PDB file of C-alpha atoms in Angstrom:
ATOM      1  CA  GLN A 207      27.687   8.446   4.445  1.00  0.00           C
ATOM      2  CA  VAL A 208      30.841   6.576   5.367  1.00  0.00           C
ATOM      3  CA  GLN A 209      31.113   3.585   7.672  1.00  0.00           C
ATOM      4  CA  LEU A 210      34.286   2.270   9.292  1.00  0.00           C
ATOM      5  CA  VAL A 211      34.422  -1.313  10.526  1.00  0.00           C
ATOM      6  CA  GLU A 212      37.361  -2.532  12.580  1.00  0.00           C
ATOM      7  CA  SER A 213      38.494  -5.907  13.828  1.00  0.00           C
ATOM      8  CA  GLY A 214      41.435  -7.703  15.391  1.00  0.00           C
ATOM      9  CA  GLY A 215      41.272  -6.871  19.075  1.00  0.00           C
ATOM     10  CA  GLY A 216      41.728  -9.442  21.778  1.00  0.00           C
ATOM     11  CA  LEU A 217      43.689 -10.645  24.767  1.00  0.00           C
ATOM     12  CA  VAL A 218      47.432 -11.162  24.515  1.00  0.00           C
ATOM     13  CA  GLN A 219      50.311 -11.600  26.933  1.00  0.00           C
ATOM     14  CA  ALA A 220      53.009  -8.969  27.321  1.00  0.00           C
ATOM     15  CA  GLY A 221      55.535  -9.233  24.526  1.00  0.00           C
ATOM     16  CA  GLY A 222      52.990 -10.624  22.113  1.00  0.00           C
ATOM     17  CA  SER A 223      51.522  -9.190  18.939  1.00  0.00           C
ATOM     18  CA  LEU A 224      48.155  -8.231  17.516  1.00  0.00           C
ATOM     19  CA  LYS A 225      47.039  -6.753  14.221  1.00  0.00           C
ATOM     20  CA  LEU A 226      44.080  -4.423  13.969  1.00  0.00           C
ATOM     21  CA  SER A 227      42.310  -3.847  10.667  1.00  0.00           C
ATOM     22  CA  CYS A 228      39.875  -1.220   9.457  1.00  0.00           C
ATOM     23  CA  ALA A 229      37.781  -0.998   6.302  1.00  0.00           C
ATOM     24  CA  ALA A 230      35.885   2.028   5.038  1.00  0.00           C
ATOM     25  CA  SER A 231      32.797   1.855   2.871  1.00  0.00           C
ATOM     26  CA  GLY A 232      30.390   4.325   1.355  1.00  0.00           C
ATOM     27  CA  LYS A 233      30.791   7.223  -1.004  1.00  0.00           C
ATOM     28  CA  ILE A 234      34.395   8.364  -0.679  1.00  0.00           C
ATOM     29  CA  VAL A 235      36.010  10.751  -3.117  1.00  0.00           C
ATOM     30  CA  ASN A 236      39.360  11.034  -1.344  1.00  0.00           C
ATOM     31  CA  ILE A 237      40.904   9.668   1.830  1.00  0.00           C
ATOM     32  CA  ASN A 238      43.093  12.372   3.338  1.00  0.00           C
ATOM     33  CA  ALA A 239      44.335  10.364   6.301  1.00  0.00           C
ATOM     34  CA  MET A 240      43.892   6.996   7.988  1.00  0.00           C
ATOM     35  CA  GLY A 241      44.708   6.419  11.607  1.00  0.00           C
ATOM     36  CA  TRP A 242      44.258   4.736  14.947  1.00  0.00           C
ATOM     37  CA  TYR A 243      43.394   6.177  18.340  1.00  0.00           C
ATOM     38  CA  ARG A 244      43.061   4.528  21.722  1.00  0.00           C
ATOM     39  CA  GLN A 245      41.356   5.291  25.010  1.00  0.00           C
ATOM     40  CA  ALA A 246      42.259   3.668  28.302  1.00  0.00           C
ATOM     41  CA  PRO A 247      39.922   3.780  31.323  1.00  0.00           C
ATOM     42  CA  GLY A 248      39.945   7.220  32.916  1.00  0.00           C
ATOM     43  CA  LYS A 249      42.082   8.717  30.163  1.00  0.00           C
ATOM     44  CA  GLN A 250      41.543  10.911  27.130  1.00  0.00           C
ATOM     45  CA  ARG A 251      41.457   9.416  23.676  1.00  0.00           C
ATOM     46  CA  GLU A 252      44.908   9.734  22.128  1.00  0.00           C
ATOM     47  CA  LEU A 253      46.401   9.390  18.686  1.00  0.00           C
ATOM     48  CA  VAL A 254      48.394   6.188  18.252  1.00  0.00           C
ATOM     49  CA  ALA A 255      49.367   6.290  14.587  1.00  0.00           C
ATOM     50  CA  LEU A 256      48.460   8.183  11.437  1.00  0.00           C
ATOM     51  CA  ILE A 257      49.189   7.776   7.753  1.00  0.00           C
ATOM     52  CA  ALA A 258      48.444  10.569   5.307  1.00  0.00           C
ATOM     53  CA  SER A 259      47.500  10.148   1.670  1.00  0.00           C
ATOM     54  CA  GLY A 260      51.065  10.897   0.624  1.00  0.00           C
ATOM     55  CA  GLY A 261      52.413   8.092   2.790  1.00  0.00           C
ATOM     56  CA  THR A 262      53.757  10.158   5.663  1.00  0.00           C
ATOM     57  CA  THR A 263      53.344   8.432   9.025  1.00  0.00           C
ATOM     58  CA  ASN A 264      53.177   9.738  12.567  1.00  0.00           C
ATOM     59  CA  TYR A 265      53.347   7.747  15.805  1.00  0.00           C
ATOM     60  CA  ALA A 266      52.842   8.463  19.462  1.00  0.00           C
ATOM     61  CA  ASP A 267      56.138   8.369  21.334  1.00  0.00           C
ATOM     62  CA  ALA A 268      54.898   5.510  23.489  1.00  0.00           C
ATOM     63  CA  VAL A 269      54.518   3.175  20.507  1.00  0.00           C
ATOM     64  CA  LYS A 270      57.403   4.177  18.247  1.00  0.00           C
ATOM     65  CA  GLY A 271      59.462   1.191  17.216  1.00  0.00           C
ATOM     66  CA  ARG A 272      56.737  -1.254  18.245  1.00  0.00           C
ATOM     67  CA  PHE A 273      53.669  -0.353  16.164  1.00  0.00           C
ATOM     68  CA  THR A 274      53.433   0.017  12.400  1.00  0.00           C
ATOM     69  CA  ILE A 275      50.559   1.533  10.455  1.00  0.00           C
ATOM     70  CA  SER A 276      49.875   0.519   6.859  1.00  0.00           C
ATOM     71  CA  GLY A 277      47.213   1.663   4.450  1.00  0.00           C
ATOM     72  CA  ASP A 278      45.838   0.836   1.018  1.00  0.00           C
ATOM     73  CA  ASN A 279      44.055   3.851  -0.395  1.00  0.00           C
ATOM     74  CA  GLY A 280      42.602   1.907  -3.321  1.00  0.00           C
ATOM     75  CA  LYS A 281      41.084  -0.783  -1.105  1.00  0.00           C
ATOM     76  CA  LYS A 282      40.137   1.796   1.551  1.00  0.00           C
ATOM     77  CA  THR A 283      41.652  -0.366   4.257  1.00  0.00           C
ATOM     78  CA  TRP A 284      44.350   0.131   6.839  1.00  0.00           C
ATOM     79  CA  SER A 285      45.911  -1.789   9.669  1.00  0.00           C
ATOM     80  CA  LEU A 286      47.950  -1.410  12.828  1.00  0.00           C
ATOM     81  CA  GLN A 287      50.553  -4.070  13.518  1.00  0.00           C
ATOM     82  CA  MET A 288      51.312  -4.060  17.233  1.00  0.00           C
ATOM     83  CA  ASN A 289      54.422  -5.870  18.431  1.00  0.00           C
ATOM     84  CA  SER A 290      56.110  -6.133  21.826  1.00  0.00           C
ATOM     85  CA  LEU A 291      52.848  -5.266  23.522  1.00  0.00           C
ATOM     86  CA  LYS A 292      52.898  -3.935  27.068  1.00  0.00           C
ATOM     87  CA  PRO A 293      50.175  -3.862  29.736  1.00  0.00           C
ATOM     88  CA  GLU A 294      50.020  -0.085  29.352  1.00  0.00           C
ATOM     89  CA  ASP A 295      48.839  -0.603  25.767  1.00  0.00           C
ATOM     90  CA  THR A 296      45.551  -1.927  27.135  1.00  0.00           C
ATOM     91  CA  ALA A 297      42.747   0.253  25.778  1.00  0.00           C
ATOM     92  CA  VAL A 298      39.866   0.450  23.370  1.00  0.00           C
ATOM     93  CA  TYR A 299      41.306   1.137  19.940  1.00  0.00           C
ATOM     94  CA  TYR A 300      39.401   3.137  17.337  1.00  0.00           C
ATOM     95  CA  CYS A 301      40.162   3.469  13.671  1.00  0.00           C
ATOM     96  CA  HIS A 302      39.658   6.901  12.180  1.00  0.00           C
ATOM     97  CA  SER A 303      39.663   8.520   8.784  1.00  0.00           C
ATOM     98  CA  ASN A 304      39.448  12.043   7.436  1.00  0.00           C
ATOM     99  CA  VAL A 305      37.677  11.831   4.087  1.00  0.00           C
ATOM    100  CA  ARG A 306      36.191  13.877   1.299  1.00  0.00           C
ATOM    101  CA  THR A 307      32.748  12.547   0.410  1.00  0.00           C
ATOM    102  CA  GLN A 308      31.363  15.053  -2.091  1.00  0.00           C
ATOM    103  CA  LEU A 309      32.782  15.679  -5.549  1.00  0.00           C
ATOM    104  CA  PHE A 310      31.376  19.209  -5.640  1.00  0.00           C
ATOM    105  CA  ARG A 311      32.342  20.045  -2.078  1.00  0.00           C
ATOM    106  CA  SER A 312      35.982  20.562  -1.116  1.00  0.00           C
ATOM    107  CA  GLY A 313      35.580  20.071   2.641  1.00  0.00           C
ATOM    108  CA  SER A 314      36.357  16.904   4.570  1.00  0.00           C
ATOM    109  CA  ASP A 315      34.818  15.003   7.466  1.00  0.00           C
ATOM    110  CA  ASP A 316      35.957  12.667  10.218  1.00  0.00           C
ATOM    111  CA  TYR A 317      34.638   9.141  10.716  1.00  0.00           C
ATOM    112  CA  TRP A 318      35.236   6.598  13.467  1.00  0.00           C
ATOM    113  CA  GLY A 319      35.089   2.856  13.843  1.00  0.00           C
ATOM    114  CA  GLN A 320      33.108   1.189  16.594  1.00  0.00           C
ATOM    115  CA  GLY A 321      36.140   0.420  18.753  1.00  0.00           C
ATOM    116  CA  THR A 322      37.832  -2.850  19.624  1.00  0.00           C
ATOM    117  CA  GLN A 323      39.248  -3.906  22.984  1.00  0.00           C
ATOM    118  CA  VAL A 324      42.938  -4.723  23.293  1.00  0.00           C
ATOM    119  CA  THR A 325      43.992  -6.232  26.605  1.00  0.00           C
ATOM    120  CA  VAL A 326      47.618  -7.027  27.402  1.00  0.00           C
ATOM    121  CA  SER A 327      48.290  -9.171  30.442  1.00  0.00           C
ATOM    122  CA  SER A 328      51.555  -9.194  32.372  1.00  0.00           C
TER     123      SER A 328
END
């Protein structure tokens, strides 16, 4: 089994910065993708940023130019640097990873962190 532990949430004023971090542990053969999602009250969970094993990144339009995702496949860690934060960024943020866990099985599975609250005040 794989466990994801995240940290770095908190309260910050608009225009400020926060950095979220995630670490994966357990039996992992390959990490296909590392990412971050968020869910605001009354809204669906949405993709914020994604980095694939080849280094390709993808960002939600709402965060482009402000957030940066970085990953270290060897350390099995990744982070989300959030700059120029806005009140609308307030949400619970979840790290996520699509991983291969079995050497003799080609399929992959999705794992989630426990969530961390990010609150941006105006």
